[in-house]
Amino acid sequence: MTTTERTQAQGALRGVQVLDFGQYIPGPMLGMLLSDQGADVIKVERPGGDPARSEPAFATWNRGKRSVVLDLKTPEGQAAAVALAKKADIVIENYRPGVADRLGIGYETLAKDNPGLLYCSIPGFGEENPHRNERGWESIVAAATGVYQHIDGAAEPLFLPLPAASTFAALVASVSVTMAMVARDRTGKGQRIEVPMHSAMFSAIGRHLVKLYDINPPDLFNLPRNVMSHQYKCADGRYFQSHGMYQRFVSQLMAAANKPEWIEELQGLYGAEVAPETVAMWQDRFEKMYLERTAKEWEDAIAEAKGVGTICKTIDEWLVHEHAIAGKSVVEIDDAQYGKMKQPGVQVRLRGTPGAIQGRAPKLGEHTSEILADLKNGSAPAATPKGNSENIMHALDGIRVLDLCIVLAGPTCGRTLGEFGADVIKIDDPSRPYDVAGNTDVNRGKRSIQINLKTKEGLEVFYKLLESADVVVENNRKSSLARLGISYAEMSKRKPDIIHASLNAFGYDGPWSERPGWEQLAQATSGIQVRRGGRDAAPKLLPYPMNDYGTGLMGAYAVALAVHERNITGKGQSVDSGLALTAALLQSPYFLDYEGYKRDEPEGLDVRGFSAKSRLYRAADGWVFLHCPNDGAWQKLAQLADFSGLASDSNGDSLTKSLAAVLAGKTRSEWEKLINPTGVSVIANRMVSDFRDDADIRKAGLIVERDHPGMGRADHLGSVAKLSETPMRVGRPTPLLGAETDEILSEAGYTGEQIESMKLSGAVVQHQA
């Protein structure tokens, strides 16, 4: 792609006009996700440009956009912005609350002349949060949401250099905005959407929010989690991420290892509580076993045996890997500043209306004359409310989803569709073991039917349910579903307008598309684990399963795009994404390369921040994160008595030691009150256990407590985005497996006699109270 070429938009958002006032990462990344699906995104920049222009990843976050420079502190700049907003379908801003209003581009002002406008705000903190009016810097929000954890019993918390909060805000916002567009297709109404970074991070915390008050279920995954799913050092000193949470993967790994004598014994420990000494014995066996070969030899042998595992690679290795290139997880853009540049590919793939990167990132103000001229002569089309005048409560009212998913990513997609109003029927395998905490997290808001799809009758039930469905979501490999007789080709023959969403580990393009995988493998193969542990040490996992939850959200984004397309054309299609594609987005500041690029990013277990002025420090009662955004704020901080001797100190080890000595002298709350008014931000570094019961967290609905059938009281994730006209819903409590089998079959037209017959044959199972 050349520096001047722009592709002709063909995606589901073709013809959609977006006005992007975003800065840094969350707003621009949202704009990028919309642009990649065909939207025409105009990036509005202040004189001097987006501060993130100094970052190479600006080229990723702002690709495919046009740039116009407007000074929103002048009447002329505000007037131009308002005029552009009249013609927009979507407005994006990530200012602190009140700033957009002061600049003349608040929701009330813009919606007055454009009632169909979808206005998305991404502040740092939500309305109920005590930090609502403070700057929501990435590291500040991360510290407040348990991202910087103590790992392996370390005395100090570990910093994470990935922009997790910004990324999840963009992901949640992309789903929310597109759902609002789906609603507008039907109602003609615009609305205001707010996705605080702090709230969005709760989507990433996910199952770690679950707390079961009345039961203590056995851990039936203890052995596979700590033995099969683990990083092991190999003969060449490199690490290999082994996996296999289900019993069937044991024989495949043992075939690759030439140890068939272990199969029966190891398989017998699945689905049961296993003594710690037994787990330790198997860990020792596996450690010795993996030392017998190099990491590459293990990767090849396990792949040949259809098992699960991958080398823990560096990001540089993944950027040139044959699958990453062939699967377009990595693409090359001809950037105006950096030349040929590797970037993340398009995250979600719509097979009927494929998105595409529309072009490189713009130069500052590159399109100012063009855009203002179009505005002046009226050549740009005016936005008009779209759709009919239906009265709906939620964006997906009337949409039925069949959810065939397991583990986290796929069920998160189904849960998210339910949160936006869909009737989600969870189809569960009667023979599959389930993790209670994970099930509580991702399967609320659904109804459950247990079907044995390996039987003729069970498959017939699936296709009967398909008759009333709009969407099918699954996270299987294509070949495994095809063996059951389920495929998009077969489904679309029976129901041409069906939307089929599929999620997997490595994406559906490229040589690894049929390989099984989990969260840990996406982190291992993409460079995340090596960065976290350090290149010369054992790799480490992220604090939360971010690829799983992020991919689930991206699956919901893809479905919303497809529903919008179907609203316009009446056509269904297949859509897909994968964990490794999400891993690229999570690493966006580093997921790049170009001639002359020198990789120098924080990695390893000693990392506490980016610099002395942006890092973790110990206060008198715990850890805080301090972030100084600029020299002006630093000078104001230095005027405080406690910091008066630091004004001329360099931003290095000396300053780190000086700040550490000062900050140890007061409590976290004392420093927040003293420091935050200077423009330097400081916040307590907290874990889930620290904020679980906070009144503001509960009031915001980020964590809710409810009674669940068969489990009693349980905490779980609530709603993370606010939509003014079609709000999210928490949905019904998580059902017991098969609790609604009879109900769902009756709705489908089966008689009581037919249902009982299918139960006797084992085709379906109804939970017995």
PDB file of N, CA and C in Angstrom, residues 561-633:
ATOM      1  N   LEU A 561     -21.645  -5.909  13.466  1.00  0.00           N
ATOM      2  CA  LEU A 561     -21.412  -5.435  12.103  1.00  0.00           C
ATOM      3  C   LEU A 561     -22.248  -6.228  11.103  1.00  0.00           C
ATOM      4  N   ALA A 562     -22.294  -7.550  11.290  1.00  0.00           N
ATOM      5  CA  ALA A 562     -23.048  -8.398  10.375  1.00  0.00           C
ATOM      6  C   ALA A 562     -24.549  -8.164  10.494  1.00  0.00           C
ATOM      7  N   VAL A 563     -25.040  -7.915  11.703  1.00  0.00           N
ATOM      8  CA  VAL A 563     -26.463  -7.602  11.877  1.00  0.00           C
ATOM      9  C   VAL A 563     -26.798  -6.274  11.191  1.00  0.00           C
ATOM     10  N   HIS A 564     -25.923  -5.294  11.357  1.00  0.00           N
ATOM     11  CA  HIS A 564     -26.120  -4.008  10.661  1.00  0.00           C
ATOM     12  C   HIS A 564     -26.167  -4.226   9.143  1.00  0.00           C
ATOM     13  N   GLU A 565     -25.254  -5.020   8.624  1.00  0.00           N
ATOM     14  CA  GLU A 565     -25.250  -5.311   7.188  1.00  0.00           C
ATOM     15  C   GLU A 565     -26.536  -6.014   6.777  1.00  0.00           C
ATOM     16  N   ARG A 566     -26.981  -6.959   7.589  1.00  0.00           N
ATOM     17  CA  ARG A 566     -28.215  -7.673   7.270  1.00  0.00           C
ATOM     18  C   ARG A 566     -29.430  -6.754   7.330  1.00  0.00           C
ATOM     19  N   ASN A 567     -29.396  -5.780   8.244  1.00  0.00           N
ATOM     20  CA  ASN A 567     -30.489  -4.803   8.298  1.00  0.00           C
ATOM     21  C   ASN A 567     -30.616  -4.031   6.990  1.00  0.00           C
ATOM     22  N   ILE A 568     -29.481  -3.834   6.308  1.00  0.00           N
ATOM     23  CA  ILE A 568     -29.463  -3.056   5.072  1.00  0.00           C
ATOM     24  C   ILE A 568     -29.751  -3.928   3.851  1.00  0.00           C
ATOM     25  N   THR A 569     -29.099  -5.106   3.788  1.00  0.00           N
ATOM     26  CA  THR A 569     -29.154  -5.928   2.581  1.00  0.00           C
ATOM     27  C   THR A 569     -29.992  -7.194   2.711  1.00  0.00           C
ATOM     28  N   GLY A 570     -30.289  -7.602   3.947  1.00  0.00           N
ATOM     29  CA  GLY A 570     -31.013  -8.840   4.160  1.00  0.00           C
ATOM     30  C   GLY A 570     -30.152 -10.073   4.087  1.00  0.00           C
ATOM     31  N   LYS A 571     -28.843  -9.906   3.933  1.00  0.00           N
ATOM     32  CA  LYS A 571     -27.939 -11.031   3.738  1.00  0.00           C
ATOM     33  C   LYS A 571     -27.222 -11.416   5.022  1.00  0.00           C
ATOM     34  N   GLY A 572     -27.089 -12.712   5.248  1.00  0.00           N
ATOM     35  CA  GLY A 572     -26.262 -13.211   6.330  1.00  0.00           C
ATOM     36  C   GLY A 572     -24.840 -13.406   5.850  1.00  0.00           C
ATOM     37  N   GLN A 573     -23.961 -13.824   6.765  1.00  0.00           N
ATOM     38  CA  GLN A 573     -22.588 -14.103   6.386  1.00  0.00           C
ATOM     39  C   GLN A 573     -21.857 -14.781   7.537  1.00  0.00           C
ATOM     40  N   SER A 574     -20.652 -15.225   7.257  1.00  0.00           N
ATOM     41  CA  SER A 574     -19.787 -15.817   8.266  1.00  0.00           C
ATOM     42  C   SER A 574     -18.758 -14.779   8.709  1.00  0.00           C
ATOM     43  N   VAL A 575     -18.506 -14.700  10.011  1.00  0.00           N
ATOM     44  CA  VAL A 575     -17.529 -13.754  10.562  1.00  0.00           C
ATOM     45  C   VAL A 575     -16.635 -14.513  11.527  1.00  0.00           C
ATOM     46  N   ASP A 576     -15.411 -14.043  11.709  1.00  0.00           N
ATOM     47  CA  ASP A 576     -14.514 -14.775  12.593  1.00  0.00           C
ATOM     48  C   ASP A 576     -13.393 -13.889  13.124  1.00  0.00           C
ATOM     49  N   SER A 577     -12.723 -14.402  14.143  1.00  0.00           N
ATOM     50  CA  SER A 577     -11.538 -13.758  14.711  1.00  0.00           C
ATOM     51  C   SER A 577     -10.777 -14.801  15.518  1.00  0.00           C
ATOM     52  N   GLY A 578      -9.659 -14.383  16.133  1.00  0.00           N
ATOM     53  CA  GLY A 578      -8.857 -15.325  16.890  1.00  0.00           C
ATOM     54  C   GLY A 578      -8.060 -14.661  17.991  1.00  0.00           C
ATOM     55  N   LEU A 579      -7.634 -15.452  18.961  1.00  0.00           N
ATOM     56  CA  LEU A 579      -6.897 -14.938  20.116  1.00  0.00           C
ATOM     57  C   LEU A 579      -5.597 -14.254  19.706  1.00  0.00           C
ATOM     58  N   ALA A 580      -4.905 -14.815  18.727  1.00  0.00           N
ATOM     59  CA  ALA A 580      -3.624 -14.230  18.315  1.00  0.00           C
ATOM     60  C   ALA A 580      -3.817 -12.868  17.662  1.00  0.00           C
ATOM     61  N   LEU A 581      -4.956 -12.643  17.034  1.00  0.00           N
ATOM     62  CA  LEU A 581      -5.248 -11.330  16.459  1.00  0.00           C
ATOM     63  C   LEU A 581      -5.452 -10.302  17.571  1.00  0.00           C
ATOM     64  N   THR A 582      -6.117 -10.716  18.645  1.00  0.00           N
ATOM     65  CA  THR A 582      -6.301  -9.827  19.789  1.00  0.00           C
ATOM     66  C   THR A 582      -4.961  -9.532  20.456  1.00  0.00           C
ATOM     67  N   ALA A 583      -4.077 -10.536  20.517  1.00  0.00           N
ATOM     68  CA  ALA A 583      -2.756 -10.332  21.111  1.00  0.00           C
ATOM     69  C   ALA A 583      -1.984  -9.234  20.397  1.00  0.00           C
ATOM     70  N   ALA A 584      -2.203  -9.103  19.096  1.00  0.00           N
ATOM     71  CA  ALA A 584      -1.547  -8.028  18.349  1.00  0.00           C
ATOM     72  C   ALA A 584      -2.067  -6.664  18.787  1.00  0.00           C
ATOM     73  N   LEU A 585      -3.372  -6.547  18.972  1.00  0.00           N
ATOM     74  CA  LEU A 585      -3.938  -5.271  19.426  1.00  0.00           C
ATOM     75  C   LEU A 585      -3.449  -4.920  20.825  1.00  0.00           C
ATOM     76  N   LEU A 586      -3.416  -5.917  21.709  1.00  0.00           N
ATOM     77  CA  LEU A 586      -2.964  -5.665  23.079  1.00  0.00           C
ATOM     78  C   LEU A 586      -1.528  -5.141  23.114  1.00  0.00           C
ATOM     79  N   GLN A 587      -0.740  -5.540  22.138  1.00  0.00           N
ATOM     80  CA  GLN A 587       0.660  -5.126  22.086  1.00  0.00           C
ATOM     81  C   GLN A 587       0.886  -3.989  21.095  1.00  0.00           C
ATOM     82  N   SER A 588      -0.141  -3.254  20.740  1.00  0.00           N
ATOM     83  CA  SER A 588      -0.037  -2.302  19.630  1.00  0.00           C
ATOM     84  C   SER A 588       1.138  -1.324  19.724  1.00  0.00           C
ATOM     85  N   PRO A 589       1.561  -0.848  20.911  1.00  0.00           N
ATOM     86  CA  PRO A 589       2.727   0.055  20.914  1.00  0.00           C
ATOM     87  C   PRO A 589       4.012  -0.612  20.443  1.00  0.00           C
ATOM     88  N   TYR A 590       4.074  -1.943  20.503  1.00  0.00           N
ATOM     89  CA  TYR A 590       5.290  -2.683  20.175  1.00  0.00           C
ATOM     90  C   TYR A 590       5.108  -3.616  18.983  1.00  0.00           C
ATOM     91  N   PHE A 591       3.863  -3.826  18.565  1.00  0.00           N
ATOM     92  CA  PHE A 591       3.594  -4.759  17.484  1.00  0.00           C
ATOM     93  C   PHE A 591       3.818  -4.056  16.151  1.00  0.00           C
ATOM     94  N   LEU A 592       5.073  -3.753  15.871  1.00  0.00           N
ATOM     95  CA  LEU A 592       5.436  -3.010  14.668  1.00  0.00           C
ATOM     96  C   LEU A 592       6.916  -3.208  14.394  1.00  0.00           C
ATOM     97  N   ASP A 593       7.276  -2.905  13.179  1.00  0.00           N
ATOM     98  CA  ASP A 593       8.685  -2.940  12.807  1.00  0.00           C
ATOM     99  C   ASP A 593       8.851  -2.164  11.506  1.00  0.00           C
ATOM    100  N   TYR A 594       9.997  -1.549  11.339  1.00  0.00           N
ATOM    101  CA  TYR A 594      10.328  -0.821  10.115  1.00  0.00           C
ATOM    102  C   TYR A 594      11.841  -0.636  10.094  1.00  0.00           C
ATOM    103  N   GLU A 595      12.355  -0.271   8.964  1.00  0.00           N
ATOM    104  CA  GLU A 595      13.797  -0.109   8.833  1.00  0.00           C
ATOM    105  C   GLU A 595      14.298   0.967   9.790  1.00  0.00           C
ATOM    106  N   GLY A 596      15.277   0.610  10.589  1.00  0.00           N
ATOM    107  CA  GLY A 596      15.837   1.554  11.549  1.00  0.00           C
ATOM    108  C   GLY A 596      15.192   1.505  12.917  1.00  0.00           C
ATOM    109  N   TYR A 597      14.115   0.718  13.074  1.00  0.00           N
ATOM    110  CA  TYR A 597      13.433   0.640  14.372  1.00  0.00           C
ATOM    111  C   TYR A 597      14.295  -0.112  15.375  1.00  0.00           C
ATOM    112  N   LYS A 598      14.490   0.461  16.544  1.00  0.00           N
ATOM    113  CA  LYS A 598      15.264  -0.175  17.604  1.00  0.00           C
ATOM    114  C   LYS A 598      14.328  -0.543  18.745  1.00  0.00           C
ATOM    115  N   ARG A 599      14.158  -1.820  18.937  1.00  0.00           N
ATOM    116  CA  ARG A 599      13.232  -2.293  19.965  1.00  0.00           C
ATOM    117  C   ARG A 599      13.841  -2.097  21.351  1.00  0.00           C
ATOM    118  N   ASP A 600      13.214  -1.256  22.141  1.00  0.00           N
ATOM    119  CA  ASP A 600      13.687  -0.957  23.486  1.00  0.00           C
ATOM    120  C   ASP A 600      12.474  -0.774  24.372  1.00  0.00           C
ATOM    121  N   GLU A 601      11.893  -1.886  24.801  1.00  0.00           N
ATOM    122  CA  GLU A 601      10.661  -1.836  25.576  1.00  0.00           C
ATOM    123  C   GLU A 601      10.870  -2.480  26.937  1.00  0.00           C
ATOM    124  N   PRO A 602      10.126  -2.065  27.933  1.00  0.00           N
ATOM    125  CA  PRO A 602      10.285  -2.653  29.266  1.00  0.00           C
ATOM    126  C   PRO A 602       9.941  -4.131  29.261  1.00  0.00           C
ATOM    127  N   GLU A 603      10.799  -4.953  29.816  1.00  0.00           N
ATOM    128  CA  GLU A 603      10.505  -6.378  29.910  1.00  0.00           C
ATOM    129  C   GLU A 603      11.186  -6.963  31.136  1.00  0.00           C
ATOM    130  N   GLY A 604      10.626  -8.072  31.628  1.00  0.00           N
ATOM    131  CA  GLY A 604      11.219  -8.767  32.763  1.00  0.00           C
ATOM    132  C   GLY A 604      10.558  -8.440  34.085  1.00  0.00           C
ATOM    133  N   LEU A 605      10.982  -9.158  35.111  1.00  0.00           N
ATOM    134  CA  LEU A 605      10.336  -9.084  36.424  1.00  0.00           C
ATOM    135  C   LEU A 605      10.775  -7.898  37.270  1.00  0.00           C
ATOM    136  N   ASP A 606      11.743  -7.134  36.815  1.00  0.00           N
ATOM    137  CA  ASP A 606      12.201  -5.983  37.587  1.00  0.00           C
ATOM    138  C   ASP A 606      11.553  -4.674  37.145  1.00  0.00           C
ATOM    139  N   VAL A 607      10.649  -4.740  36.187  1.00  0.00           N
ATOM    140  CA  VAL A 607      10.055  -3.525  35.632  1.00  0.00           C
ATOM    141  C   VAL A 607       8.994  -2.968  36.586  1.00  0.00           C
ATOM    142  N   ARG A 608       9.130  -1.701  36.941  1.00  0.00           N
ATOM    143  CA  ARG A 608       8.158  -1.038  37.822  1.00  0.00           C
ATOM    144  C   ARG A 608       7.461   0.136  37.131  1.00  0.00           C
ATOM    145  N   GLY A 609       7.881   0.458  35.916  1.00  0.00           N
ATOM    146  CA  GLY A 609       7.267   1.569  35.191  1.00  0.00           C
ATOM    147  C   GLY A 609       8.112   1.947  34.004  1.00  0.00           C
ATOM    148  N   PHE A 610       7.780   3.080  33.395  1.00  0.00           N
ATOM    149  CA  PHE A 610       8.514   3.550  32.223  1.00  0.00           C
ATOM    150  C   PHE A 610       9.727   4.405  32.585  1.00  0.00           C
ATOM    151  N   SER A 611       9.641   5.109  33.716  1.00  0.00           N
ATOM    152  CA  SER A 611      10.712   6.023  34.118  1.00  0.00           C
ATOM    153  C   SER A 611      10.508   6.388  35.578  1.00  0.00           C
ATOM    154  N   ALA A 612      11.409   7.192  36.123  1.00  0.00           N
ATOM    155  CA  ALA A 612      11.271   7.637  37.512  1.00  0.00           C
ATOM    156  C   ALA A 612       9.991   8.426  37.715  1.00  0.00           C
ATOM    157  N   LYS A 613       9.554   9.121  36.662  1.00  0.00           N
ATOM    158  CA  LYS A 613       8.360   9.972  36.768  1.00  0.00           C
ATOM    159  C   LYS A 613       7.078   9.255  36.362  1.00  0.00           C
ATOM    160  N   SER A 614       7.176   7.978  36.073  1.00  0.00           N
ATOM    161  CA  SER A 614       5.992   7.188  35.723  1.00  0.00           C
ATOM    162  C   SER A 614       6.248   5.739  36.118  1.00  0.00           C
ATOM    163  N   ARG A 615       5.983   5.464  37.401  1.00  0.00           N
ATOM    164  CA  ARG A 615       6.279   4.117  37.892  1.00  0.00           C
ATOM    165  C   ARG A 615       5.616   3.855  39.244  1.00  0.00           C
ATOM    166  N   LEU A 616       5.750   2.620  39.696  1.00  0.00           N
ATOM    167  CA  LEU A 616       5.240   2.196  40.991  1.00  0.00           C
ATOM    168  C   LEU A 616       6.218   2.580  42.100  1.00  0.00           C
ATOM    169  N   TYR A 617       5.657   3.060  43.220  1.00  0.00           N
ATOM    170  CA  TYR A 617       6.448   3.379  44.409  1.00  0.00           C
ATOM    171  C   TYR A 617       5.713   2.855  45.643  1.00  0.00           C
ATOM    172  N   ARG A 618       6.481   2.577  46.676  1.00  0.00           N
ATOM    173  CA  ARG A 618       5.891   2.145  47.934  1.00  0.00           C
ATOM    174  C   ARG A 618       5.591   3.348  48.816  1.00  0.00           C
ATOM    175  N   ALA A 619       4.353   3.479  49.234  1.00  0.00           N
ATOM    176  CA  ALA A 619       3.962   4.499  50.208  1.00  0.00           C
ATOM    177  C   ALA A 619       3.969   3.864  51.598  1.00  0.00           C
ATOM    178  N   ALA A 620       3.558   4.632  52.602  1.00  0.00           N
ATOM    179  CA  ALA A 620       3.629   4.127  53.972  1.00  0.00           C
ATOM    180  C   ALA A 620       2.714   2.931  54.198  1.00  0.00           C
ATOM    181  N   ASP A 621       1.599   2.844  53.439  1.00  0.00           N
ATOM    182  CA  ASP A 621       0.620   1.778  53.674  1.00  0.00           C
ATOM    183  C   ASP A 621       0.382   0.908  52.436  1.00  0.00           C
ATOM    184  N   GLY A 622       1.291   0.905  51.485  1.00  0.00           N
ATOM    185  CA  GLY A 622       1.098   0.092  50.285  1.00  0.00           C
ATOM    186  C   GLY A 622       1.685   0.783  49.059  1.00  0.00           C
ATOM    187  N   TRP A 623       1.415   0.244  47.892  1.00  0.00           N
ATOM    188  CA  TRP A 623       2.006   0.741  46.667  1.00  0.00           C
ATOM    189  C   TRP A 623       1.101   1.744  45.960  1.00  0.00           C
ATOM    190  N   VAL A 624       1.743   2.703  45.301  1.00  0.00           N
ATOM    191  CA  VAL A 624       1.027   3.687  44.482  1.00  0.00           C
ATOM    192  C   VAL A 624       1.678   3.723  43.102  1.00  0.00           C
ATOM    193  N   PHE A 625       0.923   4.236  42.136  1.00  0.00           N
ATOM    194  CA  PHE A 625       1.528   4.551  40.841  1.00  0.00           C
ATOM    195  C   PHE A 625       1.540   6.063  40.686  1.00  0.00           C
ATOM    196  N   LEU A 626       2.712   6.603  40.340  1.00  0.00           N
ATOM    197  CA  LEU A 626       2.870   8.035  40.109  1.00  0.00           C
ATOM    198  C   LEU A 626       3.147   8.254  38.630  1.00  0.00           C
ATOM    199  N   HIS A 627       2.407   9.203  38.049  1.00  0.00           N
ATOM    200  CA  HIS A 627       2.607   9.510  36.619  1.00  0.00           C
ATOM    201  C   HIS A 627       2.657  11.016  36.424  1.00  0.00           C
ATOM    202  N   CYS A 628       3.780  11.483  35.893  1.00  0.00           N
ATOM    203  CA  CYS A 628       3.934  12.904  35.574  1.00  0.00           C
ATOM    204  C   CYS A 628       3.848  13.066  34.055  1.00  0.00           C
ATOM    205  N   PRO A 629       2.843  13.780  33.538  1.00  0.00           N
ATOM    206  CA  PRO A 629       2.647  13.849  32.092  1.00  0.00           C
ATOM    207  C   PRO A 629       3.538  14.843  31.366  1.00  0.00           C
ATOM    208  N   ASN A 630       4.049  15.859  32.079  1.00  0.00           N
ATOM    209  CA  ASN A 630       4.831  16.888  31.379  1.00  0.00           C
ATOM    210  C   ASN A 630       5.672  17.691  32.381  1.00  0.00           C
ATOM    211  N   ASP A 631       6.533  18.540  31.853  1.00  0.00           N
ATOM    212  CA  ASP A 631       7.432  19.330  32.703  1.00  0.00           C
ATOM    213  C   ASP A 631       6.672  20.339  33.565  1.00  0.00           C
ATOM    214  N   GLY A 632       5.584  20.874  33.029  1.00  0.00           N
ATOM    215  CA  GLY A 632       4.810  21.841  33.804  1.00  0.00           C
ATOM    216  C   GLY A 632       4.266  21.240  35.084  1.00  0.00           C
ATOM    217  N   ALA A 633       3.732  20.029  34.975  1.00  0.00           N
ATOM    218  CA  ALA A 633       3.212  19.351  36.166  1.00  0.00           C
ATOM    219  C   ALA A 633       4.344  19.038  37.144  1.00  0.00           C
TER     220      ALA A 633
END
